[in-house]
Amino acid sequence: QVQLVESGGGLVQAGGSLRLSCAASGRTFSRYVMGWFRQAPGKEREFVGGISRSGGTTYYADSVKGRFTISRDNAKNTVYLQMNSLKPEDTAVYYCAATGTLDYGRVYYRADEYYNWGQGTQVTVSS
C-alpha cells in the first residue's frame, strides 16, 4: 500500500502552464506504475497519462498528447505532470494513482487497474 499526496493545482489562464506533483510514501515507489487521471464536474474520471516503473515508457490520452508530460523521480518518491498550453477544457480535479507490477516497462491506462489514489488537486483554466 502506498499513500499519495498531490499538489500544484490552481487557477491559470488559457495558454498557461502548471506542474502537478504527487508525493508517495514508503520506500518501494519504484515498484509502482504511476498514472494521472482527471474528473471534470458531471463527467467520468478519465485517463490523462501514465509512466512505467523505470520512467522509460509513458503513455498519454490523445487530448493531452504534445501538451502534457509525465516524469518521475524515484529517488524522491515523486511523479510529476507538466501541463503546458492549458485549455479551459482541461479544468478538472486531477488525481494521482499507483499500482504495483513486476513489469518495468508496463503502463496502465484504465482506472480499475490502479489500486492506490490520492485525494486530488483542482486545476482551473480560465478563458
mmCIF file with all atom_site columns, C-alpha atoms in Angstrom:
data_model
loop_
_atom_site.group_PDB
_atom_site.id
_atom_site.type_symbol
_atom_site.label_atom_id
_atom_site.label_alt_id
_atom_site.label_comp_id
_atom_site.label_asym_id
_atom_site.label_entity_id
_atom_site.label_seq_id
_atom_site.pdbx_PDB_ins_code
_atom_site.Cartn_x
_atom_site.Cartn_y
_atom_site.Cartn_z
_atom_site.occupancy
_atom_site.B_iso_or_equiv
_atom_site.pdbx_formal_charge
_atom_site.auth_seq_id
_atom_site.auth_comp_id
_atom_site.auth_asym_id
_atom_site.auth_atom_id
_atom_site.pdbx_PDB_model_num
ATOM 1   C CA . GLN A 1 1   ? 0.000   0.000  0.000   1.00 0.00 ? 1   GLN A CA 1
ATOM 2   C CA . VAL A 1 2   ? 1.251   3.481  -0.832  1.00 0.00 ? 2   VAL A CA 1
ATOM 3   C CA . GLN A 1 3   ? -0.169  6.840  0.144   1.00 0.00 ? 3   GLN A CA 1
ATOM 4   C CA . LEU A 1 4   ? -0.260  9.587  -2.444  1.00 0.00 ? 4   LEU A CA 1
ATOM 5   C CA . VAL A 1 5   ? -0.499  13.351 -1.989  1.00 0.00 ? 5   VAL A CA 1
ATOM 6   C CA . GLU A 1 6   ? -0.959  15.681 -4.957  1.00 0.00 ? 6   GLU A CA 1
ATOM 7   C CA . SER A 1 7   ? -0.004  19.339 -5.039  1.00 0.00 ? 7   SER A CA 1
ATOM 8   C CA . GLY A 1 8   ? 0.481   22.126 -7.532  1.00 0.00 ? 8   GLY A CA 1
ATOM 9   C CA . GLY A 1 9   ? -3.053  22.741 -8.708  1.00 0.00 ? 9   GLY A CA 1
ATOM 10  C CA . GLY A 1 10  ? -4.528  26.195 -9.062  1.00 0.00 ? 10  GLY A CA 1
ATOM 11  C CA . LEU A 1 11  ? -6.047  28.776 -11.350 1.00 0.00 ? 11  LEU A CA 1
ATOM 12  C CA . VAL A 1 12  ? -4.312  29.604 -14.620 1.00 0.00 ? 12  VAL A CA 1
ATOM 13  C CA . GLN A 1 13  ? -5.244  31.413 -17.804 1.00 0.00 ? 13  GLN A CA 1
ATOM 14  C CA . ALA A 1 14  ? -5.661  29.564 -21.064 1.00 0.00 ? 14  ALA A CA 1
ATOM 15  C CA . GLY A 1 15  ? -2.292  29.013 -22.693 1.00 0.00 ? 15  GLY A CA 1
ATOM 16  C CA . GLY A 1 16  ? -0.531  28.921 -19.358 1.00 0.00 ? 16  GLY A CA 1
ATOM 17  C CA . SER A 1 17  ? 1.316   26.124 -17.570 1.00 0.00 ? 17  SER A CA 1
ATOM 18  C CA . LEU A 1 18  ? 1.160   24.259 -14.299 1.00 0.00 ? 18  LEU A CA 1
ATOM 19  C CA . ARG A 1 19  ? 3.209   21.441 -12.825 1.00 0.00 ? 19  ARG A CA 1
ATOM 20  C CA . LEU A 1 20  ? 1.494   18.955 -10.583 1.00 0.00 ? 20  LEU A CA 1
ATOM 21  C CA . SER A 1 21  ? 3.430   16.820 -8.146  1.00 0.00 ? 21  SER A CA 1
ATOM 22  C CA . CYS A 1 22  ? 2.457   13.606 -6.441  1.00 0.00 ? 22  CYS A CA 1
ATOM 23  C CA . ALA A 1 23  ? 4.483   12.516 -3.441  1.00 0.00 ? 23  ALA A CA 1
ATOM 24  C CA . ALA A 1 24  ? 4.331   8.887  -2.390  1.00 0.00 ? 24  ALA A CA 1
ATOM 25  C CA . SER A 1 25  ? 5.007   7.384  0.993   1.00 0.00 ? 25  SER A CA 1
ATOM 26  C CA . GLY A 1 26  ? 7.186   4.362  1.602   1.00 0.00 ? 26  GLY A CA 1
ATOM 27  C CA . ARG A 1 27  ? 10.430  3.007  0.214   1.00 0.00 ? 27  ARG A CA 1
ATOM 28  C CA . THR A 1 28  ? 9.035   0.969  -2.662  1.00 0.00 ? 28  THR A CA 1
ATOM 29  C CA . PHE A 1 29  ? 7.971   3.750  -5.017  1.00 0.00 ? 29  PHE A CA 1
ATOM 30  C CA . SER A 1 30  ? 9.971   2.295  -7.878  1.00 0.00 ? 30  SER A CA 1
ATOM 31  C CA . ARG A 1 31  ? 7.773   -0.819 -7.812  1.00 0.00 ? 31  ARG A CA 1
ATOM 32  C CA . TYR A 1 32  ? 4.721   1.169  -8.888  1.00 0.00 ? 32  TYR A CA 1
ATOM 33  C CA . VAL A 1 33  ? 3.364   2.210  -12.234 1.00 0.00 ? 33  VAL A CA 1
ATOM 34  C CA . MET A 1 34  ? 2.075   5.751  -11.826 1.00 0.00 ? 34  MET A CA 1
ATOM 35  C CA . GLY A 1 35  ? -0.830  7.407  -13.551 1.00 0.00 ? 35  GLY A CA 1
ATOM 36  C CA . TRP A 1 36  ? -2.650  10.707 -13.693 1.00 0.00 ? 36  TRP A CA 1
ATOM 37  C CA . PHE A 1 37  ? -6.404  10.924 -14.115 1.00 0.00 ? 37  PHE A CA 1
ATOM 38  C CA . ARG A 1 38  ? -8.834  13.811 -14.073 1.00 0.00 ? 38  ARG A CA 1
ATOM 39  C CA . GLN A 1 39  ? -12.504 14.327 -13.425 1.00 0.00 ? 39  GLN A CA 1
ATOM 40  C CA . ALA A 1 40  ? -14.498 17.338 -14.506 1.00 0.00 ? 40  ALA A CA 1
ATOM 41  C CA . PRO A 1 41  ? -17.891 18.176 -12.970 1.00 0.00 ? 41  PRO A CA 1
ATOM 42  C CA . GLY A 1 42  ? -20.590 15.897 -14.305 1.00 0.00 ? 42  GLY A CA 1
ATOM 43  C CA . LYS A 1 43  ? -18.104 13.728 -16.179 1.00 0.00 ? 43  LYS A CA 1
ATOM 44  C CA . GLU A 1 44  ? -16.474 10.395 -15.568 1.00 0.00 ? 44  GLU A CA 1
ATOM 45  C CA . ARG A 1 45  ? -12.888 10.109 -14.422 1.00 0.00 ? 45  ARG A CA 1
ATOM 46  C CA . GLU A 1 46  ? -10.602 9.919  -17.423 1.00 0.00 ? 46  GLU A CA 1
ATOM 47  C CA . PHE A 1 47  ? -7.032  8.822  -18.016 1.00 0.00 ? 47  PHE A CA 1
ATOM 48  C CA . VAL A 1 48  ? -4.510  11.590 -18.645 1.00 0.00 ? 48  VAL A CA 1
ATOM 49  C CA . GLY A 1 49  ? -1.214  9.759  -18.750 1.00 0.00 ? 49  GLY A CA 1
ATOM 50  C CA . GLY A 1 50  ? 0.907   7.050  -17.186 1.00 0.00 ? 50  GLY A CA 1
ATOM 51  C CA . ILE A 1 51  ? 4.553   6.234  -16.629 1.00 0.00 ? 51  ILE A CA 1
ATOM 52  C CA . SER A 1 52  ? 6.290   2.924  -16.129 1.00 0.00 ? 52  SER A CA 1
ATOM 53  C CA . ARG A 1 53  ? 8.286   1.924  -13.068 1.00 0.00 ? 53  ARG A CA 1
ATOM 54  C CA . SER A 1 54  ? 11.559  2.897  -14.659 1.00 0.00 ? 54  SER A CA 1
ATOM 55  C CA . GLY A 1 55  ? 10.212  6.051  -16.255 1.00 0.00 ? 55  GLY A CA 1
ATOM 56  C CA . GLY A 1 56  ? 11.267  4.807  -19.648 1.00 0.00 ? 56  GLY A CA 1
ATOM 57  C CA . THR A 1 57  ? 7.758   4.354  -21.005 1.00 0.00 ? 57  THR A CA 1
ATOM 58  C CA . THR A 1 58  ? 4.979   6.916  -20.986 1.00 0.00 ? 58  THR A CA 1
ATOM 59  C CA . TYR A 1 59  ? 1.501   6.901  -22.456 1.00 0.00 ? 59  TYR A CA 1
ATOM 60  C CA . TYR A 1 60  ? -0.908  9.805  -22.895 1.00 0.00 ? 60  TYR A CA 1
ATOM 61  C CA . ALA A 1 61  ? -4.509  10.412 -23.724 1.00 0.00 ? 61  ALA A CA 1
ATOM 62  C CA . ASP A 1 62  ? -4.938  11.921 -27.181 1.00 0.00 ? 62  ASP A CA 1
ATOM 63  C CA . SER A 1 63  ? -6.470  15.037 -25.643 1.00 0.00 ? 63  SER A CA 1
ATOM 64  C CA . VAL A 1 64  ? -3.241  15.956 -23.864 1.00 0.00 ? 64  VAL A CA 1
ATOM 65  C CA . LYS A 1 65  ? -0.596  14.465 -26.129 1.00 0.00 ? 65  LYS A CA 1
ATOM 66  C CA . GLY A 1 66  ? 2.032   17.042 -27.038 1.00 0.00 ? 66  GLY A CA 1
ATOM 67  C CA . ARG A 1 67  ? 0.958   19.388 -24.220 1.00 0.00 ? 67  ARG A CA 1
ATOM 68  C CA . PHE A 1 68  ? 1.407   17.320 -21.052 1.00 0.00 ? 68  PHE A CA 1
ATOM 69  C CA . THR A 1 69  ? 4.499   15.456 -19.892 1.00 0.00 ? 69  THR A CA 1
ATOM 70  C CA . ILE A 1 70  ? 4.783   12.894 -17.122 1.00 0.00 ? 70  ILE A CA 1
ATOM 71  C CA . SER A 1 71  ? 8.049   12.262 -15.351 1.00 0.00 ? 71  SER A CA 1
ATOM 72  C CA . ARG A 1 72  ? 9.141   10.623 -12.146 1.00 0.00 ? 72  ARG A CA 1
ATOM 73  C CA . ASP A 1 73  ? 11.999  10.840 -9.700  1.00 0.00 ? 73  ASP A CA 1
ATOM 74  C CA . ASN A 1 74  ? 12.265  7.519  -7.908  1.00 0.00 ? 74  ASN A CA 1
ATOM 75  C CA . ALA A 1 75  ? 14.859  8.896  -5.503  1.00 0.00 ? 75  ALA A CA 1
ATOM 76  C CA . LYS A 1 76  ? 12.329  11.492 -4.351  1.00 0.00 ? 76  LYS A CA 1
ATOM 77  C CA . ASN A 1 77  ? 9.277   9.189  -4.487  1.00 0.00 ? 77  ASN A CA 1
ATOM 78  C CA . THR A 1 78  ? 7.568   11.742 -6.699  1.00 0.00 ? 78  THR A CA 1
ATOM 79  C CA . VAL A 1 79  ? 5.794   11.788 -10.030 1.00 0.00 ? 79  VAL A CA 1
ATOM 80  C CA . TYR A 1 80  ? 5.134   14.987 -11.955 1.00 0.00 ? 80  TYR A CA 1
ATOM 81  C CA . LEU A 1 81  ? 2.671   16.174 -14.548 1.00 0.00 ? 81  LEU A CA 1
ATOM 82  C CA . GLN A 1 82  ? 3.880   19.167 -16.532 1.00 0.00 ? 82  GLN A CA 1
ATOM 83  C CA . MET A 1 83  ? 0.923   20.797 -18.235 1.00 0.00 ? 83  MET A CA 1
ATOM 84  C CA . ASN A 1 84  ? 1.538   23.341 -20.978 1.00 0.00 ? 84  ASN A CA 1
ATOM 85  C CA . SER A 1 85  ? -0.765  25.177 -23.369 1.00 0.00 ? 85  SER A CA 1
ATOM 86  C CA . LEU A 1 86  ? -3.640  24.661 -20.980 1.00 0.00 ? 86  LEU A CA 1
ATOM 87  C CA . LYS A 1 87  ? -7.183  24.934 -22.262 1.00 0.00 ? 87  LYS A CA 1
ATOM 88  C CA . PRO A 1 88  ? -10.448 25.597 -20.405 1.00 0.00 ? 88  PRO A CA 1
ATOM 89  C CA . GLU A 1 89  ? -11.457 22.003 -21.122 1.00 0.00 ? 89  GLU A CA 1
ATOM 90  C CA . ASP A 1 90  ? -8.515  20.859 -19.002 1.00 0.00 ? 90  ASP A CA 1
ATOM 91  C CA . THR A 1 91  ? -10.354 22.149 -15.939 1.00 0.00 ? 91  THR A CA 1
ATOM 92  C CA . ALA A 1 92  ? -10.849 19.234 -13.553 1.00 0.00 ? 92  ALA A CA 1
ATOM 93  C CA . VAL A 1 93  ? -9.736  17.625 -10.344 1.00 0.00 ? 93  VAL A CA 1
ATOM 94  C CA . TYR A 1 94  ? -6.516  15.798 -11.101 1.00 0.00 ? 94  TYR A CA 1
ATOM 95  C CA . TYR A 1 95  ? -5.731  12.543 -9.342  1.00 0.00 ? 95  TYR A CA 1
ATOM 96  C CA . CYS A 1 96  ? -2.512  10.645 -8.973  1.00 0.00 ? 96  CYS A CA 1
ATOM 97  C CA . ALA A 1 97  ? -2.727  6.850  -8.912  1.00 0.00 ? 97  ALA A CA 1
ATOM 98  C CA . ALA A 1 98  ? -0.357  3.945  -8.365  1.00 0.00 ? 98  ALA A CA 1
ATOM 99  C CA . THR A 1 99  ? -0.378  0.239  -8.909  1.00 0.00 ? 99  THR A CA 1
ATOM 100 C CA . GLY A 1 100 ? 2.286   -2.375 -8.329  1.00 0.00 ? 100 GLY A CA 1
ATOM 101 C CA . THR A 1 101 ? 3.694   -4.502 -11.113 1.00 0.00 ? 101 THR A CA 1
ATOM 102 C CA . LEU A 1 102 ? 6.699   -6.716 -11.807 1.00 0.00 ? 102 LEU A CA 1
ATOM 103 C CA . ASP A 1 103 ? 6.924   -5.383 -15.357 1.00 0.00 ? 103 ASP A CA 1
ATOM 104 C CA . TYR A 1 104 ? 9.405   -2.488 -15.623 1.00 0.00 ? 104 TYR A CA 1
ATOM 105 C CA . GLY A 1 105 ? 8.024   -1.295 -18.932 1.00 0.00 ? 105 GLY A CA 1
ATOM 106 C CA . ARG A 1 106 ? 4.309   -1.594 -18.362 1.00 0.00 ? 106 ARG A CA 1
ATOM 107 C CA . VAL A 1 107 ? 1.909   1.390  -18.293 1.00 0.00 ? 107 VAL A CA 1
ATOM 108 C CA . TYR A 1 108 ? -1.748  1.088  -17.335 1.00 0.00 ? 108 TYR A CA 1
ATOM 109 C CA . TYR A 1 109 ? -4.479  3.389  -18.605 1.00 0.00 ? 109 TYR A CA 1
ATOM 110 C CA . ARG A 1 110 ? -7.655  2.043  -17.011 1.00 0.00 ? 110 ARG A CA 1
ATOM 111 C CA . ALA A 1 111 ? -8.761  3.411  -13.663 1.00 0.00 ? 111 ALA A CA 1
ATOM 112 C CA . ASP A 1 112 ? -9.689  -0.074 -12.422 1.00 0.00 ? 112 ASP A CA 1
ATOM 113 C CA . GLU A 1 113 ? -6.069  -1.153 -12.839 1.00 0.00 ? 113 GLU A CA 1
ATOM 114 C CA . TYR A 1 114 ? -4.926  1.307  -10.178 1.00 0.00 ? 114 TYR A CA 1
ATOM 115 C CA . TYR A 1 115 ? -5.373  0.453  -6.502  1.00 0.00 ? 115 TYR A CA 1
ATOM 116 C CA . ASN A 1 116 ? -3.949  3.499  -4.763  1.00 0.00 ? 116 ASN A CA 1
ATOM 117 C CA . TRP A 1 117 ? -5.283  7.016  -5.233  1.00 0.00 ? 117 TRP A CA 1
ATOM 118 C CA . GLY A 1 118 ? -4.519  10.479 -3.981  1.00 0.00 ? 118 GLY A CA 1
ATOM 119 C CA . GLN A 1 119 ? -7.116  12.963 -2.800  1.00 0.00 ? 119 GLN A CA 1
ATOM 120 C CA . GLY A 1 120 ? -6.911  15.093 -5.936  1.00 0.00 ? 120 GLY A CA 1
ATOM 121 C CA . THR A 1 121 ? -5.928  18.663 -6.720  1.00 0.00 ? 121 THR A CA 1
ATOM 122 C CA . GLN A 1 122 ? -8.088  21.201 -8.526  1.00 0.00 ? 122 GLN A CA 1
ATOM 123 C CA . VAL A 1 123 ? -6.923  22.713 -11.806 1.00 0.00 ? 123 VAL A CA 1
ATOM 124 C CA . THR A 1 124 ? -8.975  25.553 -13.225 1.00 0.00 ? 124 THR A CA 1
ATOM 125 C CA . VAL A 1 125 ? -8.177  27.093 -16.593 1.00 0.00 ? 125 VAL A CA 1
ATOM 126 C CA . SER A 1 126 ? -9.878  30.379 -17.370 1.00 0.00 ? 126 SER A CA 1
ATOM 127 C CA . SER A 1 127 ? -10.592 31.565 -20.901 1.00 0.00 ? 127 SER A CA 1
#
